[in-house]
Amino acid sequence: MIQAFRAEILSVSHDPQHDPAAIRHEPDGLLVVEDGVIAARGAYAELAGRYGQVPVETLPGLVVPGFVDAHVHYPQTDRIAAHGDQLLDWLERHIFPAEKAFADKAHADVVAAFFLDELLRNGTTSALVYPTVHEQSVDALFEAALARDMRIVSGKVLMDLGPEGLRDTPASGRAGTEALIRRWRGRGRLGYAVTPRFALACSDTQLADAGALLAEHPEVLLHTHLAENLRECVEVAARFPEAADYLDAYDRFGLVTDRAVFAHGVHLSERAGHRLHESGAGIAVCPSSNLFLGSGCFDFGQADRHGLRLGLGTDVGAGTTFSLLHTQGIAYQAAQMKGTALDPFRALWLATGGSAALLHIGDRVGRLDVGQEADFVVLDPCATPLLARRTRDAGLAERLFALQVLGDDRAVARTYLLGRCAWNRDKT
Ligand code: GUN
Ligand code: ZN
């Protein structure tokens, strides 16, 4: 099937920091999609003749690549906005009790369906997702993602030092991971990530198992948390006195590779910055979560000195929004606290191609290039009276920045998966 979409189109091909040519913009563009894959993209005036026989659908807004959430917890959906604590107390008081309920597959099915629909409402088409320690929490998520044809990467949480009712053992963690990799390999648009919760939740034996699983399965990712909150960092230093820093605690078990995605990295040593660059590991920057839990602000200056690979995550339920559009605006504000004025095109890159590269799906999605899958979002710069006022007569950079700072799910008019409309704000 061939489809043609006419709209203003914007994407970012690579980190635009030092290369404005990374910004690709057609004020009046045409996107031609054949069987879910982009067959042509360019100025409408140039392409229209070539595809004259294909009916053209005009889209109501600015088309950008579907957002890629590089770090989010689906079982925490119902605990978003839990008041009062920083990371370790918040986990104990609000999060672990909620995650225990995912032993029940029927409960996991209901939350997974709501979660994925919420992603689509917010323009997120791909995500790297924490489930819980329970195997069936992964099945629930993957079944729901398969039904919607979304690109979701996930894997059973490993946490043999977790609280009662929410812990595995090194043996069951390893067997569960192996079984899930076997069960889901090659199905739909899904991918697997070995997911030790964080250094404090796993024994040395389990961290070593995670390294062995990563080495045995070259197609899977490693997904965990790193240097998020100060008290956590103090406890990690006490638990691993021989490690040079938090990252080194993972490195000793073979977890620091170019397939690793570390959430946060708010408190990184210079040595860790160097080692992250050397290994090619990526950081999922999660500014909304970092503010909500009082963790701190990610230092883009330090990351850029080391040339780190970066993406953007919501980290719901510590993050306060599923909107990666709004999270781009929060990233700007958090970066200001560290003396960096994050460029709006760079923020868009982080939420699309940057995150996609961290998930090793950057060849498939994130740039709206010919040959990529047609996952895209239609943003409405007039979604609210204030946005309409602020974007009237504004240039592209100013409109994009206003959408990031003032916009959220209300500004997502439509979300497309493989050229199929999966969310239409105006048809509900
Ligand atoms: N570190 C370990 N577990 C978690 C979690 O669930 N959320 C966040 N933000 N950090 C963590
Ligand atoms: Zn997290």
Short mmCIF file of C-alpha atoms and ligand atoms in Angstrom, two decimals:
data_model
loop_
_atom_site.label_atom_id
_atom_site.label_comp_id
_atom_site.label_asym_id
_atom_site.label_seq_id
_atom_site.Cartn_x
_atom_site.Cartn_y
_atom_site.Cartn_z
CA MET A 1 0.00 0.00 0.00
CA ILE A 2 1.27 3.50 -0.88
CA GLN A 3 0.28 6.58 1.17
CA ALA A 4 1.28 10.22 0.79
CA PHE A 5 1.17 12.82 3.59
CA ARG A 6 1.54 16.55 2.96
CA ALA A 7 2.67 18.69 5.91
CA GLU A 8 5.43 20.80 7.38
CA ILE A 9 8.09 18.21 8.28
CA LEU A 10 11.00 18.49 10.74
CA SER A 11 13.61 15.98 11.88
CA VAL A 12 17.17 16.03 13.20
CA SER A 13 19.66 13.61 11.60
CA HIS A 14 22.35 13.64 14.28
CA ASP A 15 23.35 15.71 17.29
CA PRO A 16 23.04 19.26 15.87
CA GLN A 17 25.35 20.81 18.47
CA HIS A 18 28.19 21.53 16.10
CA ASP A 19 26.38 20.96 12.81
CA PRO A 20 23.27 22.95 11.88
CA ALA A 21 23.04 20.80 8.72
CA ALA A 22 21.64 18.07 10.98
CA ILE A 23 18.31 19.92 10.94
CA ARG A 24 16.07 18.73 8.11
CA HIS A 25 13.01 20.89 7.46
CA GLU A 26 10.46 21.04 4.68
CA PRO A 27 8.02 23.95 5.22
CA ASP A 28 5.67 22.27 2.72
CA GLY A 29 6.77 18.66 2.52
CA LEU A 30 5.59 15.30 1.25
CA LEU A 31 6.15 12.00 3.04
CA VAL A 32 5.51 8.95 0.89
CA VAL A 33 5.01 5.69 2.78
CA GLU A 34 5.02 2.25 1.19
CA ASP A 35 3.93 -0.68 3.37
CA GLY A 36 4.77 1.26 6.52
CA VAL A 37 8.25 2.34 5.36
CA ILE A 38 9.24 5.80 4.11
CA ALA A 39 9.71 5.59 0.34
CA ALA A 40 10.31 9.30 -0.34
CA ARG A 41 10.53 12.58 1.54
CA GLY A 42 11.05 16.07 0.25
CA ALA A 43 9.46 19.32 -0.83
CA TYR A 44 5.87 18.82 -1.99
CA ALA A 45 6.53 20.86 -5.15
CA GLU A 46 9.37 18.51 -6.12
CA LEU A 47 7.76 15.16 -5.27
CA ALA A 48 4.09 15.72 -6.08
CA GLY A 49 4.55 15.07 -9.81
CA ARG A 50 6.33 11.77 -9.24
CA TYR A 51 3.55 10.47 -6.96
CA GLY A 52 0.64 12.16 -8.77
CA GLN A 53 -1.47 8.98 -8.77
CA VAL A 54 -1.29 8.56 -4.95
CA PRO A 55 -4.06 10.33 -2.99
CA VAL A 56 -2.52 12.92 -0.69
CA GLU A 57 -3.65 13.39 2.93
CA THR A 58 -2.86 16.82 4.37
CA LEU A 59 -1.87 16.65 8.05
CA PRO A 60 -2.90 19.40 10.48
CA GLY A 61 0.40 20.52 12.02
CA LEU A 62 4.14 19.99 12.26
CA VAL A 63 5.27 16.42 11.56
CA VAL A 64 8.23 15.17 13.63
CA PRO A 65 9.54 11.62 14.23
CA GLY A 66 7.68 9.61 16.88
CA PHE A 67 9.24 10.18 20.29
CA VAL A 68 11.47 7.48 21.81
CA ASP A 69 11.34 7.24 25.61
CA ALA A 70 14.78 5.96 26.63
CA HIS A 71 13.74 5.14 30.23
CA VAL A 72 10.29 4.58 31.75
CA HIS A 73 8.66 2.19 34.28
CA TYR A 74 5.22 0.95 33.21
CA PRO A 75 4.30 -0.62 36.61
CA GLN A 76 4.69 2.81 38.23
CA THR A 77 1.91 4.36 36.13
CA ASP A 78 -0.51 4.33 39.07
CA ARG A 79 2.07 5.78 41.52
CA ILE A 80 2.96 8.88 39.47
CA ALA A 81 2.83 12.01 41.70
CA ALA A 82 3.54 10.24 45.03
CA HIS A 83 4.36 12.91 47.62
CA GLY A 84 7.20 13.40 50.01
CA ASP A 85 10.35 11.29 49.61
CA GLN A 86 13.64 11.06 47.76
CA LEU A 87 14.70 7.96 45.83
CA LEU A 88 15.38 5.23 48.41
CA ASP A 89 12.45 6.10 50.73
CA TRP A 90 10.17 6.68 47.73
CA LEU A 91 10.97 3.19 46.43
CA GLU A 92 10.18 1.59 49.81
CA ARG A 93 7.03 3.59 50.57
CA HIS A 94 5.35 4.00 47.18
CA ILE A 95 6.94 1.90 44.47
CA PHE A 96 7.74 -1.56 45.85
CA PRO A 97 4.19 -2.06 47.21
CA ALA A 98 2.75 -1.12 43.80
CA GLU A 99 5.14 -3.40 41.90
CA LYS A 100 4.22 -6.42 44.07
CA ALA A 101 0.76 -6.36 42.47
CA PHE A 102 2.30 -7.37 39.12
CA ALA A 103 2.54 -10.97 40.28
CA ASP A 104 -1.06 -10.96 38.99
CA LYS A 105 -1.00 -11.20 35.18
CA ALA A 106 -4.52 -9.78 34.84
CA HIS A 107 -3.44 -6.63 36.71
CA ALA A 108 -0.31 -6.36 34.55
CA ASP A 109 -2.46 -6.67 31.38
CA VAL A 110 -4.71 -3.78 32.42
CA VAL A 111 -1.82 -1.46 33.34
CA ALA A 112 0.23 -2.37 30.24
CA ALA A 113 -2.71 -1.51 27.95
CA PHE A 114 -3.29 1.84 29.67
CA PHE A 115 0.43 2.62 29.66
CA LEU A 116 0.93 1.99 25.93
CA ASP A 117 -2.19 3.97 25.02
CA GLU A 118 -0.87 6.82 27.17
CA LEU A 119 2.46 6.70 25.28
CA LEU A 120 0.61 6.97 21.96
CA ARG A 121 -1.52 9.88 23.26
CA ASN A 122 1.75 11.64 24.07
CA GLY A 123 3.38 10.93 20.71
CA THR A 124 5.75 8.23 21.98
CA THR A 125 6.06 5.37 19.51
CA SER A 126 9.09 3.50 20.93
CA ALA A 127 10.36 3.02 24.48
CA LEU A 128 12.87 1.22 26.70
CA VAL A 129 10.69 0.04 29.57
CA TYR A 130 11.14 -1.35 33.07
CA PRO A 131 8.53 -3.97 33.98
CA THR A 132 8.81 -5.69 37.41
CA VAL A 133 10.72 -8.72 38.68
CA HIS A 134 7.82 -10.93 37.52
CA GLU A 135 8.20 -12.75 34.18
CA GLN A 136 4.49 -12.26 33.46
CA SER A 137 4.88 -8.48 33.71
CA VAL A 138 7.09 -8.70 30.60
CA ASP A 139 4.60 -10.97 28.82
CA ALA A 140 1.79 -8.50 29.55
CA LEU A 141 3.78 -5.57 28.13
CA PHE A 142 5.05 -7.42 25.05
CA GLU A 143 1.60 -8.86 24.25
CA ALA A 144 0.07 -5.36 24.44
CA ALA A 145 2.92 -3.86 22.36
CA LEU A 146 2.57 -6.61 19.74
CA ALA A 147 -1.17 -5.91 19.48
CA ARG A 148 -0.42 -2.21 18.82
CA ASP A 149 2.67 -2.85 16.64
CA MET A 150 4.86 -0.59 18.82
CA ARG A 151 8.65 -0.73 19.10
CA ILE A 152 9.15 -1.66 22.76
CA VAL A 153 12.34 -2.91 24.41
CA SER A 154 12.06 -4.45 27.88
CA GLY A 155 13.24 -7.30 30.07
CA LYS A 156 12.48 -8.84 33.44
CA VAL A 157 13.90 -6.84 36.34
CA LEU A 158 16.69 -8.61 38.24
CA MET A 159 16.62 -7.82 41.98
CA ASP A 160 17.63 -10.67 44.27
CA LEU A 161 18.19 -8.20 47.14
CA GLY A 162 14.69 -6.74 46.79
CA PRO A 163 12.01 -6.80 49.51
CA GLU A 164 9.95 -9.90 50.24
CA GLY A 165 7.43 -10.54 47.45
CA LEU A 166 9.55 -8.59 45.00
CA ARG A 167 12.79 -10.50 44.73
CA ASP A 168 14.16 -13.28 42.57
CA THR A 169 17.29 -15.40 43.07
CA PRO A 170 20.34 -15.49 40.85
CA ALA A 171 19.12 -18.83 39.46
CA SER A 172 15.49 -17.78 38.88
CA GLY A 173 16.56 -14.39 37.53
CA ARG A 174 18.82 -16.01 34.99
CA ALA A 175 16.33 -18.74 34.01
CA GLY A 176 13.51 -16.18 33.69
CA THR A 177 15.64 -13.94 31.49
CA GLU A 178 16.69 -16.84 29.25
CA ALA A 179 13.08 -18.03 28.92
CA LEU A 180 11.83 -14.56 27.98
CA ILE A 181 14.60 -14.03 25.42
CA ARG A 182 13.67 -17.38 23.83
CA ARG A 183 9.91 -16.66 23.98
CA TRP A 184 10.01 -13.19 22.45
CA ARG A 185 13.01 -13.28 20.08
CA GLY A 186 12.15 -11.94 16.60
CA ARG A 187 8.50 -11.18 17.36
CA GLY A 188 6.90 -7.95 16.08
CA ARG A 189 8.94 -4.84 16.77
CA LEU A 190 10.11 -6.00 20.20
CA GLY A 191 13.57 -6.14 21.72
CA TYR A 192 15.03 -7.49 24.96
CA ALA A 193 17.08 -5.72 27.65
CA VAL A 194 18.82 -7.46 30.56
CA THR A 195 17.61 -5.26 33.45
CA PRO A 196 19.37 -5.38 36.84
CA ARG A 197 17.33 -2.83 38.86
CA PHE A 198 20.38 -0.97 40.20
CA ALA A 199 23.60 -1.88 41.99
CA LEU A 200 21.95 -1.88 45.43
CA ALA A 201 19.19 -4.34 44.43
CA CYS A 202 21.47 -7.09 43.07
CA SER A 203 24.02 -9.39 44.70
CA ASP A 204 27.48 -9.70 43.17
CA THR A 205 26.42 -13.11 41.83
CA GLN A 206 23.41 -11.60 40.07
CA LEU A 207 25.43 -8.70 38.60
CA ALA A 208 27.91 -11.26 37.26
CA ASP A 209 24.99 -13.22 35.78
CA ALA A 210 23.77 -10.05 34.07
CA GLY A 211 27.22 -9.64 32.50
CA ALA A 212 27.19 -13.27 31.36
CA LEU A 213 23.71 -12.90 29.82
CA LEU A 214 24.84 -9.78 27.97
CA ALA A 215 27.89 -11.58 26.62
CA GLU A 216 25.86 -14.64 25.56
CA HIS A 217 23.17 -12.67 23.70
CA PRO A 218 24.76 -10.11 21.39
CA GLU A 219 21.38 -8.70 20.30
CA VAL A 220 20.13 -7.67 23.76
CA LEU A 221 20.65 -4.38 25.61
CA LEU A 222 21.68 -3.74 29.21
CA HIS A 223 19.34 -1.33 31.04
CA THR A 224 19.85 -0.04 34.57
CA HIS A 225 20.12 3.05 36.79
CA LEU A 226 23.37 4.94 37.45
CA ALA A 227 24.40 7.71 39.87
CA GLU A 228 20.92 9.17 40.28
CA ASN A 229 20.56 10.39 43.87
CA LEU A 230 23.21 11.37 46.42
CA ARG A 231 22.16 8.96 49.20
CA GLU A 232 22.08 6.14 46.68
CA CYS A 233 25.64 7.05 45.59
CA VAL A 234 26.84 7.00 49.21
CA GLU A 235 25.32 3.54 49.74
CA VAL A 236 26.85 2.22 46.52
CA ALA A 237 30.29 3.50 47.59
CA ALA A 238 29.88 1.68 50.93
CA ARG A 239 28.74 -1.57 49.29
CA PHE A 240 31.55 -1.57 46.65
CA PRO A 241 34.58 -0.08 48.51
CA GLU A 242 36.99 -1.45 45.91
CA ALA A 243 35.20 0.24 42.97
CA ALA A 244 36.61 3.55 41.67
CA ASP A 245 33.07 5.00 41.38
CA TYR A 246 29.45 3.94 40.76
CA LEU A 247 30.06 3.09 37.09
CA ASP A 248 33.04 0.96 38.04
CA ALA A 249 30.80 -1.18 40.26
CA TYR A 250 28.97 -2.19 37.05
CA ASP A 251 32.15 -2.33 34.95
CA ARG A 252 33.62 -5.05 37.16
CA PHE A 253 30.76 -7.33 36.06
CA GLY A 254 31.02 -6.62 32.31
CA LEU A 255 27.98 -4.30 32.18
CA VAL A 256 29.62 -1.25 30.60
CA THR A 257 29.43 -1.71 26.82
CA ASP A 258 28.00 0.10 23.80
CA ARG A 259 24.76 -1.83 24.37
CA ALA A 260 24.30 -0.39 27.88
CA VAL A 261 21.72 2.31 28.63
CA PHE A 262 22.20 3.94 32.02
CA ALA A 263 19.37 6.10 33.35
CA HIS A 264 20.27 9.43 35.00
CA GLY A 265 24.06 9.83 35.43
CA VAL A 266 23.44 12.98 37.49
CA HIS A 267 26.47 12.44 39.74
CA LEU A 268 29.26 11.22 37.47
CA SER A 269 32.96 11.30 38.26
CA GLU A 270 35.29 12.56 35.53
CA ARG A 271 36.71 9.04 35.36
CA ALA A 272 33.20 7.66 34.75
CA GLY A 273 32.64 10.23 31.99
CA HIS A 274 35.83 9.10 30.31
CA ARG A 275 34.94 5.42 30.68
CA LEU A 276 31.38 5.93 29.37
CA HIS A 277 32.80 7.57 26.26
CA GLU A 278 35.44 4.88 25.79
CA SER A 279 32.85 2.08 26.08
CA GLY A 280 30.19 3.77 23.93
CA ALA A 281 27.56 3.29 26.66
CA GLY A 282 24.64 5.74 26.64
CA ILE A 283 22.87 7.89 29.21
CA ALA A 284 19.09 8.32 29.33
CA VAL A 285 18.71 11.84 30.71
CA CYS A 286 15.56 12.07 32.88
CA PRO A 287 15.11 15.71 33.99
CA SER A 288 11.52 15.51 35.21
CA SER A 289 12.36 12.62 37.54
CA ASN A 290 15.56 14.30 38.75
CA LEU A 291 13.61 17.37 39.86
CA PHE A 292 10.73 15.39 41.38
CA LEU A 293 13.00 13.22 43.56
CA GLY A 294 15.41 16.07 44.34
CA SER A 295 18.21 14.09 42.68
CA GLY A 296 19.92 17.03 40.97
CA CYS A 297 20.35 18.31 37.42
CA PHE A 298 22.13 16.48 34.62
CA ASP A 299 25.33 18.28 33.58
CA PHE A 300 25.24 18.61 29.77
CA GLY A 301 28.55 20.51 29.89
CA GLN A 302 30.31 17.56 31.51
CA ALA A 303 28.62 15.10 29.14
CA ASP A 304 29.71 17.11 26.12
CA ARG A 305 33.29 17.39 27.37
CA HIS A 306 33.35 13.61 27.29
CA GLY A 307 31.33 13.25 24.07
CA LEU A 308 28.68 11.02 25.67
CA ARG A 309 25.82 9.39 23.75
CA LEU A 310 22.59 10.81 25.15
CA GLY A 311 18.85 10.20 24.91
CA LEU A 312 15.82 11.45 26.83
CA GLY A 313 13.57 9.53 29.24
CA THR A 314 10.47 10.39 31.24
CA ASP A 315 11.23 7.90 34.05
CA VAL A 316 7.55 7.77 35.04
CA GLY A 317 6.62 7.17 37.95
CA ALA A 318 9.41 9.42 39.32
CA GLY A 319 8.93 11.53 36.20
CA THR A 320 5.75 13.58 36.33
CA THR A 321 4.68 13.37 32.69
CA PHE A 322 4.49 10.81 29.87
CA SER A 323 5.04 13.69 27.42
CA LEU A 324 8.53 13.64 25.92
CA LEU A 325 7.60 16.96 24.29
CA HIS A 326 7.14 18.55 27.71
CA THR A 327 10.19 16.67 29.02
CA GLN A 328 12.25 18.51 26.36
CA GLY A 329 11.07 21.76 27.95
CA ILE A 330 11.93 20.50 31.44
CA ALA A 331 15.37 19.44 30.14
CA TYR A 332 15.94 23.04 29.07
CA GLN A 333 15.09 24.32 32.56
CA ALA A 334 17.22 21.69 34.35
CA ALA A 335 20.15 22.43 31.99
CA GLN A 336 19.84 26.13 32.87
CA MET A 337 20.54 25.17 36.50
CA LYS A 338 23.94 23.91 35.28
CA GLY A 339 24.65 26.91 33.05
CA THR A 340 23.67 25.30 29.72
CA ALA A 341 20.97 26.71 27.39
CA LEU A 342 19.82 23.52 25.66
CA ASP A 343 19.09 24.17 21.97
CA PRO A 344 15.49 23.23 20.98
CA PHE A 345 16.65 21.21 17.96
CA ARG A 346 19.10 19.35 20.17
CA ALA A 347 16.30 18.62 22.65
CA LEU A 348 14.22 17.24 19.77
CA TRP A 349 17.21 15.14 18.69
CA LEU A 350 17.56 13.71 22.22
CA ALA A 351 13.87 12.66 22.24
CA THR A 352 13.99 11.08 18.76
CA GLY A 353 17.21 9.98 17.01
CA GLY A 354 19.35 10.25 20.15
CA SER A 355 17.16 7.93 22.18
CA ALA A 356 16.69 5.64 19.17
CA ALA A 357 20.47 5.28 18.84
CA LEU A 358 20.75 4.35 22.53
CA LEU A 359 18.15 1.60 21.94
CA HIS A 360 20.05 0.44 18.82
CA ILE A 361 16.96 1.11 16.69
CA GLY A 362 18.37 4.31 15.16
CA ASP A 363 18.51 2.68 11.73
CA ARG A 364 14.75 1.96 11.90
CA VAL A 365 13.18 5.03 13.51
CA GLY A 366 13.88 8.55 14.77
CA ARG A 367 14.84 10.56 11.66
CA LEU A 368 12.08 10.10 9.06
CA ASP A 369 14.72 9.14 6.49
CA VAL A 370 13.89 7.13 3.39
CA GLY A 371 14.00 3.44 4.39
CA GLN A 372 12.96 4.14 7.98
CA GLU A 373 9.67 3.03 9.49
CA ALA A 374 6.92 5.65 9.26
CA ASP A 375 6.43 6.33 12.99
CA PHE A 376 5.61 10.02 13.31
CA VAL A 377 3.69 12.63 15.28
CA VAL A 378 1.64 15.62 14.17
CA LEU A 379 2.22 18.52 16.60
CA ASP A 380 -0.34 21.31 16.84
CA PRO A 381 1.32 24.70 17.55
CA CYS A 382 -2.16 26.14 18.26
CA ALA A 383 -3.20 23.43 20.74
CA THR A 384 -4.00 25.95 23.49
CA PRO A 385 -4.89 29.66 23.31
CA LEU A 386 -1.52 30.54 24.85
CA LEU A 387 0.44 28.35 22.40
CA ALA A 388 -1.48 29.85 19.49
CA ARG A 389 -0.62 33.37 20.70
CA ARG A 390 3.01 32.56 21.39
CA THR A 391 3.64 30.76 18.07
CA ARG A 392 1.79 33.25 15.85
CA ASP A 393 4.27 34.67 13.30
CA ALA A 394 7.15 32.82 15.06
CA GLY A 395 10.02 31.17 13.18
CA LEU A 396 10.70 27.44 13.33
CA ALA A 397 13.09 27.43 16.32
CA GLU A 398 10.79 29.67 18.35
CA ARG A 399 7.70 27.58 17.53
CA LEU A 400 9.52 24.36 18.46
CA PHE A 401 10.76 25.82 21.74
CA ALA A 402 7.28 27.10 22.63
CA LEU A 403 5.87 23.62 21.95
CA GLN A 404 8.52 22.11 24.24
CA VAL A 405 7.98 24.56 27.10
CA LEU A 406 4.19 25.05 26.85
CA GLY A 407 3.10 21.83 25.14
CA ASP A 408 2.30 18.30 26.27
CA ASP A 409 -0.26 15.64 25.24
CA ARG A 410 -2.65 18.45 24.24
CA ALA A 411 -0.26 19.39 21.42
CA VAL A 412 -0.18 15.87 19.94
CA ALA A 413 -2.88 15.96 17.26
CA ARG A 414 -2.06 12.52 15.83
CA THR A 415 0.40 9.66 16.28
CA TYR A 416 1.24 7.29 13.41
CA LEU A 417 2.78 3.82 13.62
CA LEU A 418 4.09 2.41 10.31
CA GLY A 419 1.96 4.97 8.45
CA ARG A 420 -1.22 3.95 10.33
CA CYS A 421 -2.99 6.50 12.55
CA ALA A 422 -2.78 5.03 16.08
CA TRP A 423 -4.00 8.15 17.94
CA ASN A 424 -6.20 11.01 16.76
CA ARG A 425 -6.88 13.66 19.40
CA ASP A 426 -9.77 15.09 17.45
CA LYS A 427 -11.65 11.81 17.02
CA THR A 428 -12.25 10.88 20.66
N1 GUN B 1 16.60 3.15 41.09
C1 GUN B 1 16.22 1.88 41.35
N2 GUN B 1 14.93 1.67 41.09
C2 GUN B 1 14.44 2.83 40.63
C3 GUN B 1 13.16 3.25 40.18
O1 GUN B 1 12.19 2.50 40.15
N3 GUN B 1 13.05 4.56 39.78
C4 GUN B 1 14.11 5.42 39.80
N4 GUN B 1 13.92 6.67 39.38
N5 GUN B 1 15.33 5.05 40.22
C5 GUN B 1 15.49 3.78 40.63
ZN ZN B 2 13.98 4.68 36.51
#
